[in-house]
Amino acid sequence: MQEDKILRVALDWSVDEIDPPRSFGGWNTGRVVQQTHESLFEDDFDSAPANFNDPTDVIPRLAVECEISEDFRTYVFKIRDGVNFHDGAPLNAEAVVINYERLCCPDSPFFSPVAADLNRSGVGLIDRVRALDEMTVELSLSEPNPEFLRYMTQEDAPGSQSLISPEAIRKYGPDECADRAPGTGPFQFYRRFETAYGSAVELRRNEDYWYGCPQIEAIQFLPFPDRDDRVRALIEGRVDFAYSLEGADLDSLSAQGFNVPEFAPPYLWYLVFNQRDPQISDLRVRHAIAHAIDRQALCADLFPGAAMPAVSAIPPGAPSYDEFAPDFYSYDPELAIKLLADAGFSDGLVLKVEAAQAGSAQLDPSAIYKRLAQDLERVGIQLEITFHKDWVTYCNQWREGAPVGVAFTEMSWGMSSDLWLAQVLHGSNQSPVGFNAGYNNDTGVDVLLDRARNTIEASSRRSLYREADSLLMKHLPILPLFTSRRGMFAYSQRVMGLTTVNQCWHDFRGVRLK
């Protein structure tokens, strides 16, 4: 293998187990499995957005076409011919059925409760999966879901609808495929190896890839939890591509010849309010916190030129994102003090909060929380902060729901599918069943989200999601703080053939190295 044919990618944390439907490691895992595994439909990574905030197009990948019923309850996929998994198993209707039975058929010997749990937002409406012939599969849903294909593209949702070899499922069992779950992608898992900063992953190219053999021979995904270490590795040429550079001197990197694109990824850094907490359950307290935080200054001081204040629970790059959405919470410390007094906290209050020390797309939680603590202290709110050192552990604990006594937690997330809004805020998805980690339970919001999910006409569906978003921002179960605009990634001039789309990961199958 030629050293100059290896693409080296700096990540901000180690990669979770490689078994896409069963992993919950954040976008870093998705950035790896995008290269190794494929779904029936995927994002179009070859077409730049026509408008800045446009979501990605969704196109066939392992399917060549999909026939959708008028009521959006039946999806019939024609499977691509001539595709094999990395272990040689053929892609056919049986392989697709086994993969979906793993996610949604409790009576199947291939069913994985963990994979089903992580994927419930994407496949929870599937009533039946069956092969119509050797290369045709029908998925029947219990209700209309016009966003079904778009959600399928989410490589780390968590979980994924990416397909793994049916032979691996048979051989190891539905819950024992970690790092031995062959996909169909342009690269295949080769090894894990330890570095000074944690576990790294090496992929080797799939010589028999159905779309054509990639020019890159291998990809190494290397963890650098500290942003400055990632920047140094990029400048010194030890990596060719680096994620999570917000807060670095991006203009300097650009002046040195690195590509630092500006784009609209579906990303939010937000606080999750624990509505079972007696203090936070008072809406006036949540509104006070929102008015006490200077989001403009936070972005300008910590992430100059990279972050933009968020005013919506719908992230950029999602179909229903509204760049003109109103800001309900201008920086107004005096109003915050009044709201706290009205809530009976004229003498202030102390809030226990939790955060990750670092992790996938976390940027700099310590600096962010320090800034929040300073802003909140000015209005009489003291923060007692607990930081969790391990990102994956934090994610799993966070998903269990906010503990008793914890006022709020933080998360960085978002999707290019509007279904994400229900995944993290619908009452039926309250932790630990789903990812509604603050226990939001709002009937009005749930009704709107349910109607939006089932609405076939796109503009009407978008209006419903925006109406739900407006209600959410008024009731404030989460407080979006900012989104990334520049610096989510940068790469050297060695990397050729990369198209920037509004997504939080990339497809390297067409990339070449100069």
Coordinates of C-alpha atoms in Angstrom, one line a residue, residues 64-456:
V64 CA -32.1 1.3 -8.3
E65 CA -35.6 2.6 -7.8
C66 CA -38.5 2.7 -5.3
E67 CA -42.2 2.6 -6.2
I68 CA -44.2 4.5 -3.5
S69 CA -47.9 4.1 -3.1
E70 CA -50.1 7.2 -3.3
D71 CA -50.7 7.1 0.5
F72 CA -47.0 6.7 1.3
R73 CA -47.6 3.5 3.2
T74 CA -46.1 1.0 0.8
Y75 CA -42.5 1.2 -0.5
V76 CA -41.4 -1.3 -3.1
F77 CA -37.6 -1.4 -3.7
K78 CA -35.9 -2.9 -6.7
I79 CA -32.5 -4.0 -5.5
R80 CA -29.3 -3.2 -7.4
D81 CA -27.9 -6.2 -9.2
G82 CA -24.3 -7.4 -9.0
V83 CA -23.5 -6.0 -5.5
N84 CA -21.7 -8.1 -2.8
F85 CA -21.0 -7.5 0.8
H86 CA -17.3 -7.4 1.8
D87 CA -17.4 -11.0 2.9
G88 CA -18.8 -12.1 -0.5
A89 CA -22.4 -12.6 0.5
P90 CA -24.7 -11.4 -2.3
L91 CA -27.0 -8.4 -2.0
N92 CA -30.5 -9.6 -2.8
A93 CA -34.0 -9.4 -1.4
E94 CA -33.3 -12.0 1.3
A95 CA -30.4 -9.9 2.6
V96 CA -32.6 -6.8 2.8
V97 CA -35.4 -8.7 4.6
I98 CA -32.9 -10.1 7.1
N99 CA -31.5 -6.7 7.8
Y100 CA -35.0 -5.2 8.4
E101 CA -36.2 -8.1 10.4
R102 CA -33.2 -7.3 12.7
L103 CA -34.7 -3.9 13.2
C104 CA -38.5 -4.4 13.4
C105 CA -39.6 -8.0 13.6
P106 CA -39.5 -9.3 17.3
D107 CA -40.5 -12.8 16.1
S108 CA -37.5 -13.2 13.8
P109 CA -34.4 -15.1 14.8
F110 CA -32.4 -12.1 13.4
F111 CA -34.1 -9.5 15.7
S112 CA -31.9 -7.3 17.8
P113 CA -33.7 -5.4 20.6
V114 CA -30.8 -2.9 20.8
A115 CA -30.8 -2.2 17.1
A116 CA -34.6 -1.9 17.1
D117 CA -34.5 0.5 20.0
L118 CA -32.0 2.8 18.3
N119 CA -33.9 2.7 15.0
R120 CA -37.4 3.0 16.3
S121 CA -37.9 6.5 14.8
G122 CA -36.9 5.3 11.4
V123 CA -38.5 1.9 11.2
G124 CA -41.1 1.9 14.0
L125 CA -43.9 2.3 11.5
I126 CA -42.9 -0.8 9.5
D127 CA -45.7 -3.4 9.7
R128 CA -44.3 -5.9 7.3
V129 CA -41.2 -6.5 5.3
R130 CA -41.3 -9.2 2.5
A131 CA -39.5 -10.3 -0.6
L132 CA -41.6 -10.1 -3.7
D133 CA -39.0 -11.8 -5.8
E134 CA -35.2 -12.4 -5.6
M135 CA -34.4 -8.7 -6.1
T136 CA -37.6 -6.9 -5.0
V137 CA -38.6 -6.0 -1.4
E138 CA -41.8 -4.4 -0.1
L139 CA -42.0 -2.4 3.1
S140 CA -45.5 -1.8 4.4
L141 CA -46.0 1.0 7.0
S142 CA -48.8 1.4 9.5
E143 CA -49.4 5.0 8.5
P144 CA -48.3 7.4 5.8
N145 CA -44.6 8.5 6.1
P146 CA -43.5 10.7 3.2
E147 CA -40.1 11.3 5.0
F148 CA -39.3 7.6 5.1
L149 CA -36.6 7.7 2.5
R150 CA -35.0 10.9 3.8
Y151 CA -34.7 9.5 7.3
M152 CA -33.1 6.4 5.8
T153 CA -30.1 8.5 4.8
Q154 CA -29.1 9.3 8.4
E155 CA -25.9 7.3 9.0
D156 CA -25.9 7.8 12.7
A157 CA -29.4 8.5 13.8
P158 CA -28.3 6.9 16.2
G159 CA -28.5 3.5 14.7
S160 CA -28.8 3.3 10.9
Q161 CA -30.7 1.5 8.1
S162 CA -27.4 0.7 6.5
L163 CA -27.2 -3.0 5.5
I164 CA -24.7 -5.5 6.8
S165 CA -23.9 -9.0 5.6
P166 CA -26.7 -11.5 6.4
E167 CA -23.9 -14.1 6.8
A168 CA -22.4 -12.0 9.6
I169 CA -25.8 -11.9 11.3
R170 CA -26.2 -15.6 11.0
K171 CA -22.7 -16.4 12.1
Y172 CA -22.3 -14.0 15.1
G173 CA -25.9 -13.4 16.0
P174 CA -27.9 -10.1 15.7
D175 CA -26.1 -8.5 18.7
E176 CA -22.5 -9.7 18.3
C177 CA -21.4 -8.1 15.0
A178 CA -19.4 -5.2 16.4
D179 CA -16.4 -4.5 14.1
R180 CA -17.3 -7.7 12.1
A181 CA -20.3 -6.4 10.2
P182 CA -19.3 -6.3 6.5
G183 CA -21.1 -3.7 4.4
T184 CA -21.2 -3.1 0.7
G185 CA -19.4 0.3 0.6
P186 CA -16.3 1.5 -1.2
F187 CA -14.1 0.8 1.8
Q188 CA -14.1 -2.0 4.4
F189 CA -13.1 -2.2 8.0
Y190 CA -9.5 -3.4 8.3
R191 CA -8.4 -2.8 11.9
R192 CA -8.5 -0.8 15.1
F193 CA -5.3 0.5 16.5
E194 CA -4.4 2.5 19.5
T195 CA -3.0 6.0 19.4
A196 CA -1.9 8.5 22.1
Y197 CA -5.5 9.9 22.0
G198 CA -7.6 6.7 21.8
S199 CA -8.8 4.1 19.4
A200 CA -8.3 4.7 15.7
V201 CA -9.8 2.9 12.7
E202 CA -8.3 2.0 9.4
L203 CA -10.4 1.2 6.3
R204 CA -9.1 -0.5 3.1
R205 CA -10.6 0.1 -0.3
N206 CA -13.1 -2.4 -1.7
E207 CA -11.4 -3.6 -4.9
D208 CA -14.7 -5.0 -6.1
Y209 CA -16.9 -2.1 -5.3
W210 CA -19.9 -2.1 -7.5
Y211 CA -19.6 1.6 -8.4
G212 CA -15.9 1.3 -9.3
C213 CA -12.7 0.8 -7.3
P214 CA -11.9 4.0 -5.3
Q215 CA -8.6 5.8 -6.0
I216 CA -7.8 6.1 -2.3
E217 CA -6.3 2.9 -1.0
A218 CA -7.0 3.4 2.7
I219 CA -8.5 5.8 5.1
Q220 CA -7.4 6.2 8.7
F221 CA -9.7 7.9 11.2
L222 CA -7.6 9.3 14.0
P223 CA -8.9 10.7 17.3
F224 CA -7.6 14.1 18.5
P225 CA -9.9 15.2 21.4
D226 CA -8.2 18.6 21.6
R227 CA -9.0 21.0 18.8
D228 CA -5.5 22.5 18.8
D229 CA -4.0 19.1 18.3
R230 CA -6.3 18.6 15.3
V231 CA -5.2 21.9 13.8
R232 CA -1.5 21.1 14.3
A233 CA -2.0 17.7 12.7
L234 CA -3.6 19.4 9.7
I235 CA -0.9 22.1 9.4
E236 CA 1.9 19.7 9.8
G237 CA 0.6 17.3 7.2
R238 CA 0.0 14.4 9.6
V239 CA -3.7 14.4 8.5
D240 CA -5.3 15.6 5.3
F241 CA -8.8 16.3 6.6
A242 CA -10.0 17.4 10.0
Y243 CA -13.4 17.8 11.6
S244 CA -14.6 20.1 14.4
L245 CA -12.3 23.1 13.9
E246 CA -14.8 25.8 15.0
G247 CA -12.9 28.2 17.3
A248 CA -9.6 27.8 15.5
D249 CA -8.2 30.6 13.4
L250 CA -10.1 29.7 10.2
D251 CA -8.9 32.7 8.2
S252 CA -5.3 31.7 8.9
L253 CA -6.0 28.1 7.8
S254 CA -7.5 29.5 4.6
A255 CA -4.6 31.8 4.0
Q256 CA -2.2 28.8 4.3
G257 CA -4.1 27.1 1.5
F258 CA -6.5 24.8 3.4
N259 CA -10.1 24.5 2.2
V260 CA -12.5 25.7 4.9
P261 CA -16.0 25.7 3.3
E262 CA -18.9 27.7 4.6
F263 CA -22.1 25.6 4.5
A264 CA -25.3 24.9 6.4
P265 CA -25.0 21.5 8.2
P266 CA -28.0 20.2 10.1
Y267 CA -26.3 20.9 13.5
L268 CA -27.5 22.4 16.8
W269 CA -25.7 22.8 20.1
Y270 CA -28.5 23.0 22.6
L271 CA -29.5 22.7 26.3
V272 CA -32.1 20.1 27.3
F273 CA -34.2 21.3 30.2
N274 CA -35.3 18.6 32.7
Q275 CA -39.0 19.3 33.0
R276 CA -39.3 17.0 36.0
D277 CA -37.1 19.4 37.9
P278 CA -39.3 21.6 40.2
Q279 CA -37.4 24.8 39.3
I280 CA -36.9 24.2 35.6
S281 CA -40.5 23.1 35.2
D282 CA -41.5 26.7 35.7
L283 CA -41.6 28.3 32.2
R284 CA -40.6 31.6 33.6
V285 CA -37.3 30.1 34.8
R286 CA -36.6 28.6 31.3
H287 CA -37.4 32.0 29.7
A288 CA -35.2 33.8 32.1
I289 CA -32.3 31.5 31.2
A290 CA -32.9 32.1 27.5
H291 CA -32.9 35.9 28.0
A292 CA -29.8 35.8 30.2
I293 CA -27.6 34.1 27.7
D294 CA -25.9 36.3 25.1
R295 CA -25.7 33.9 22.2
Q296 CA -24.3 36.6 19.8
A297 CA -21.3 37.2 22.1
L298 CA -20.9 33.5 22.8
C299 CA -20.5 32.8 19.1
A300 CA -18.3 35.9 18.4
D301 CA -16.0 35.2 21.3
L302 CA -15.6 31.4 21.3
F303 CA -16.2 30.6 17.6
P304 CA -15.5 33.7 15.5
G305 CA -16.7 33.3 11.9
A306 CA -17.7 29.7 12.6
A307 CA -20.9 29.7 14.7
M308 CA -24.3 31.4 14.3
P309 CA -26.8 31.9 17.0
A310 CA -29.7 29.5 16.7
V311 CA -33.3 30.6 17.1
S312 CA -35.1 27.4 16.1
A313 CA -35.3 23.8 17.0
I314 CA -35.2 22.9 13.3
P315 CA -31.5 22.9 12.2
P316 CA -30.2 24.3 8.9
G317 CA -30.1 21.8 6.1
A318 CA -33.4 20.3 7.2
P319 CA -36.4 20.6 4.8
S320 CA -38.5 22.8 7.1
Y321 CA -35.7 25.1 8.3
D322 CA -36.7 28.7 8.2
E323 CA -33.9 31.2 7.9
F324 CA -36.3 33.9 8.8
A325 CA -37.7 32.3 12.0
P326 CA -38.2 34.9 14.7
D327 CA -35.8 35.2 17.7
F328 CA -38.0 34.9 20.8
Y329 CA -35.1 35.4 23.2
S330 CA -33.1 38.5 22.7
Y331 CA -30.3 39.1 25.2
D332 CA -32.1 40.9 28.1
P333 CA -30.7 40.4 31.6
E334 CA -33.1 42.8 33.2
L335 CA -36.1 40.8 31.8
A336 CA -34.4 37.6 33.0
I337 CA -34.1 39.1 36.6
K338 CA -37.8 40.1 36.5
L339 CA -38.9 36.6 35.3
L340 CA -37.0 35.0 38.1
A341 CA -38.5 37.3 40.6
D342 CA -42.0 36.5 39.3
A343 CA -41.2 32.8 39.7
G344 CA -40.3 33.4 43.3
F345 CA -36.5 33.4 42.9
S346 CA -35.7 37.1 43.5
D347 CA -32.7 35.9 45.7
G348 CA -31.4 33.7 42.9
L349 CA -31.2 30.0 42.6
V350 CA -28.6 27.2 42.2
L351 CA -28.9 24.7 39.3
K352 CA -27.0 21.4 38.9
V353 CA -26.2 20.8 35.3
E354 CA -24.2 18.1 33.3
A355 CA -22.1 18.1 30.2
A356 CA -19.6 16.1 28.2
Q357 CA -16.0 17.2 28.6
A358 CA -15.5 16.6 24.8
G359 CA -16.8 14.4 22.1
S360 CA -18.3 14.2 18.6
A361 CA -19.1 17.7 17.4
Q362 CA -19.0 19.0 21.0
L363 CA -16.7 21.9 20.1
D364 CA -15.6 23.1 23.5
P365 CA -18.1 22.3 26.2
S366 CA -15.9 23.6 29.0
A367 CA -15.6 27.1 27.4
I368 CA -19.3 27.1 26.5
Y369 CA -20.4 26.3 30.0
K370 CA -18.0 28.8 31.5
R371 CA -19.6 31.4 29.3
L372 CA -23.1 30.3 30.3
A373 CA -22.2 30.4 33.9
Q374 CA -20.9 34.0 33.6
D375 CA -24.1 35.1 31.9
L376 CA -26.4 33.3 34.3
E377 CA -24.5 34.5 37.3
R378 CA -25.3 38.1 36.3
V379 CA -29.0 37.4 36.8
G380 CA -28.6 35.4 40.0
I381 CA -28.3 31.9 38.7
Q382 CA -25.4 29.8 40.0
L383 CA -24.4 26.7 38.1
E384 CA -22.9 23.6 39.6
I385 CA -21.4 21.7 36.7
T386 CA -20.5 18.1 36.4
F387 CA -18.4 17.1 33.3
H388 CA -18.3 13.6 32.0
K389 CA -15.0 12.6 30.5
D390 CA -16.1 9.9 28.1
W391 CA -18.3 10.9 25.2
V392 CA -19.9 7.5 24.4
T393 CA -20.6 6.9 28.1
Y394 CA -22.2 10.4 28.4
C395 CA -24.3 9.7 25.3
N396 CA -25.7 6.5 26.8
Q397 CA -26.4 8.1 30.2
W398 CA -27.9 11.2 28.5
R399 CA -30.3 9.0 26.5
E400 CA -31.5 7.5 29.8
G401 CA -33.0 10.9 30.7
A402 CA -32.0 13.7 33.0
P403 CA -31.3 12.5 36.5
V404 CA -33.2 13.7 39.5
G405 CA -31.8 17.1 40.7
V406 CA -30.2 17.9 37.3
A407 CA -31.7 21.1 35.8
F408 CA -30.3 20.7 32.3
T409 CA -27.9 18.8 30.1
E410 CA -26.4 19.6 26.7
M411 CA -26.2 17.9 23.4
S412 CA -25.0 18.6 19.8
W413 CA -27.2 17.0 17.2
G414 CA -29.6 17.6 14.4
M415 CA -30.7 15.8 11.2
S416 CA -31.4 16.6 7.5
S417 CA -34.8 15.0 8.2
D418 CA -37.6 16.8 9.9
L419 CA -38.5 13.6 11.8
W420 CA -35.7 14.4 14.1
L421 CA -37.9 17.0 15.8
A422 CA -40.3 14.2 17.0
Q423 CA -37.4 11.9 17.9
V424 CA -36.0 14.3 20.5
L425 CA -39.2 16.2 21.6
H426 CA -42.3 14.1 21.1
G427 CA -44.0 12.9 24.3
S428 CA -44.0 9.2 23.1
N429 CA -40.2 9.4 22.9
Q430 CA -39.5 10.3 26.5
S431 CA -36.4 8.7 27.9
P432 CA -35.5 6.0 28.4
V433 CA -37.7 4.7 25.6
G434 CA -36.6 7.4 23.1
F435 CA -34.3 10.5 23.0
N436 CA -36.6 13.0 24.6
A437 CA -34.1 13.4 27.4
G438 CA -35.8 16.3 29.2
Y439 CA -39.2 14.5 29.3
N440 CA -41.0 17.1 27.2
N441 CA -44.7 16.2 27.3
D442 CA -46.7 18.7 25.3
T443 CA -50.0 17.5 23.7
G444 CA -50.2 20.5 21.3
V445 CA -46.7 19.9 20.0
D446 CA -47.3 16.1 19.7
V447 CA -50.5 16.7 17.6
L448 CA -48.6 19.0 15.2
L449 CA -45.7 16.6 14.9
D450 CA -48.0 13.7 14.2
R451 CA -49.9 15.6 11.6
A452 CA -46.7 16.8 9.9
R453 CA -45.3 13.3 9.8
N454 CA -48.4 12.0 8.0
T455 CA -48.9 15.0 5.6
I456 CA -48.1 14.1 2.1

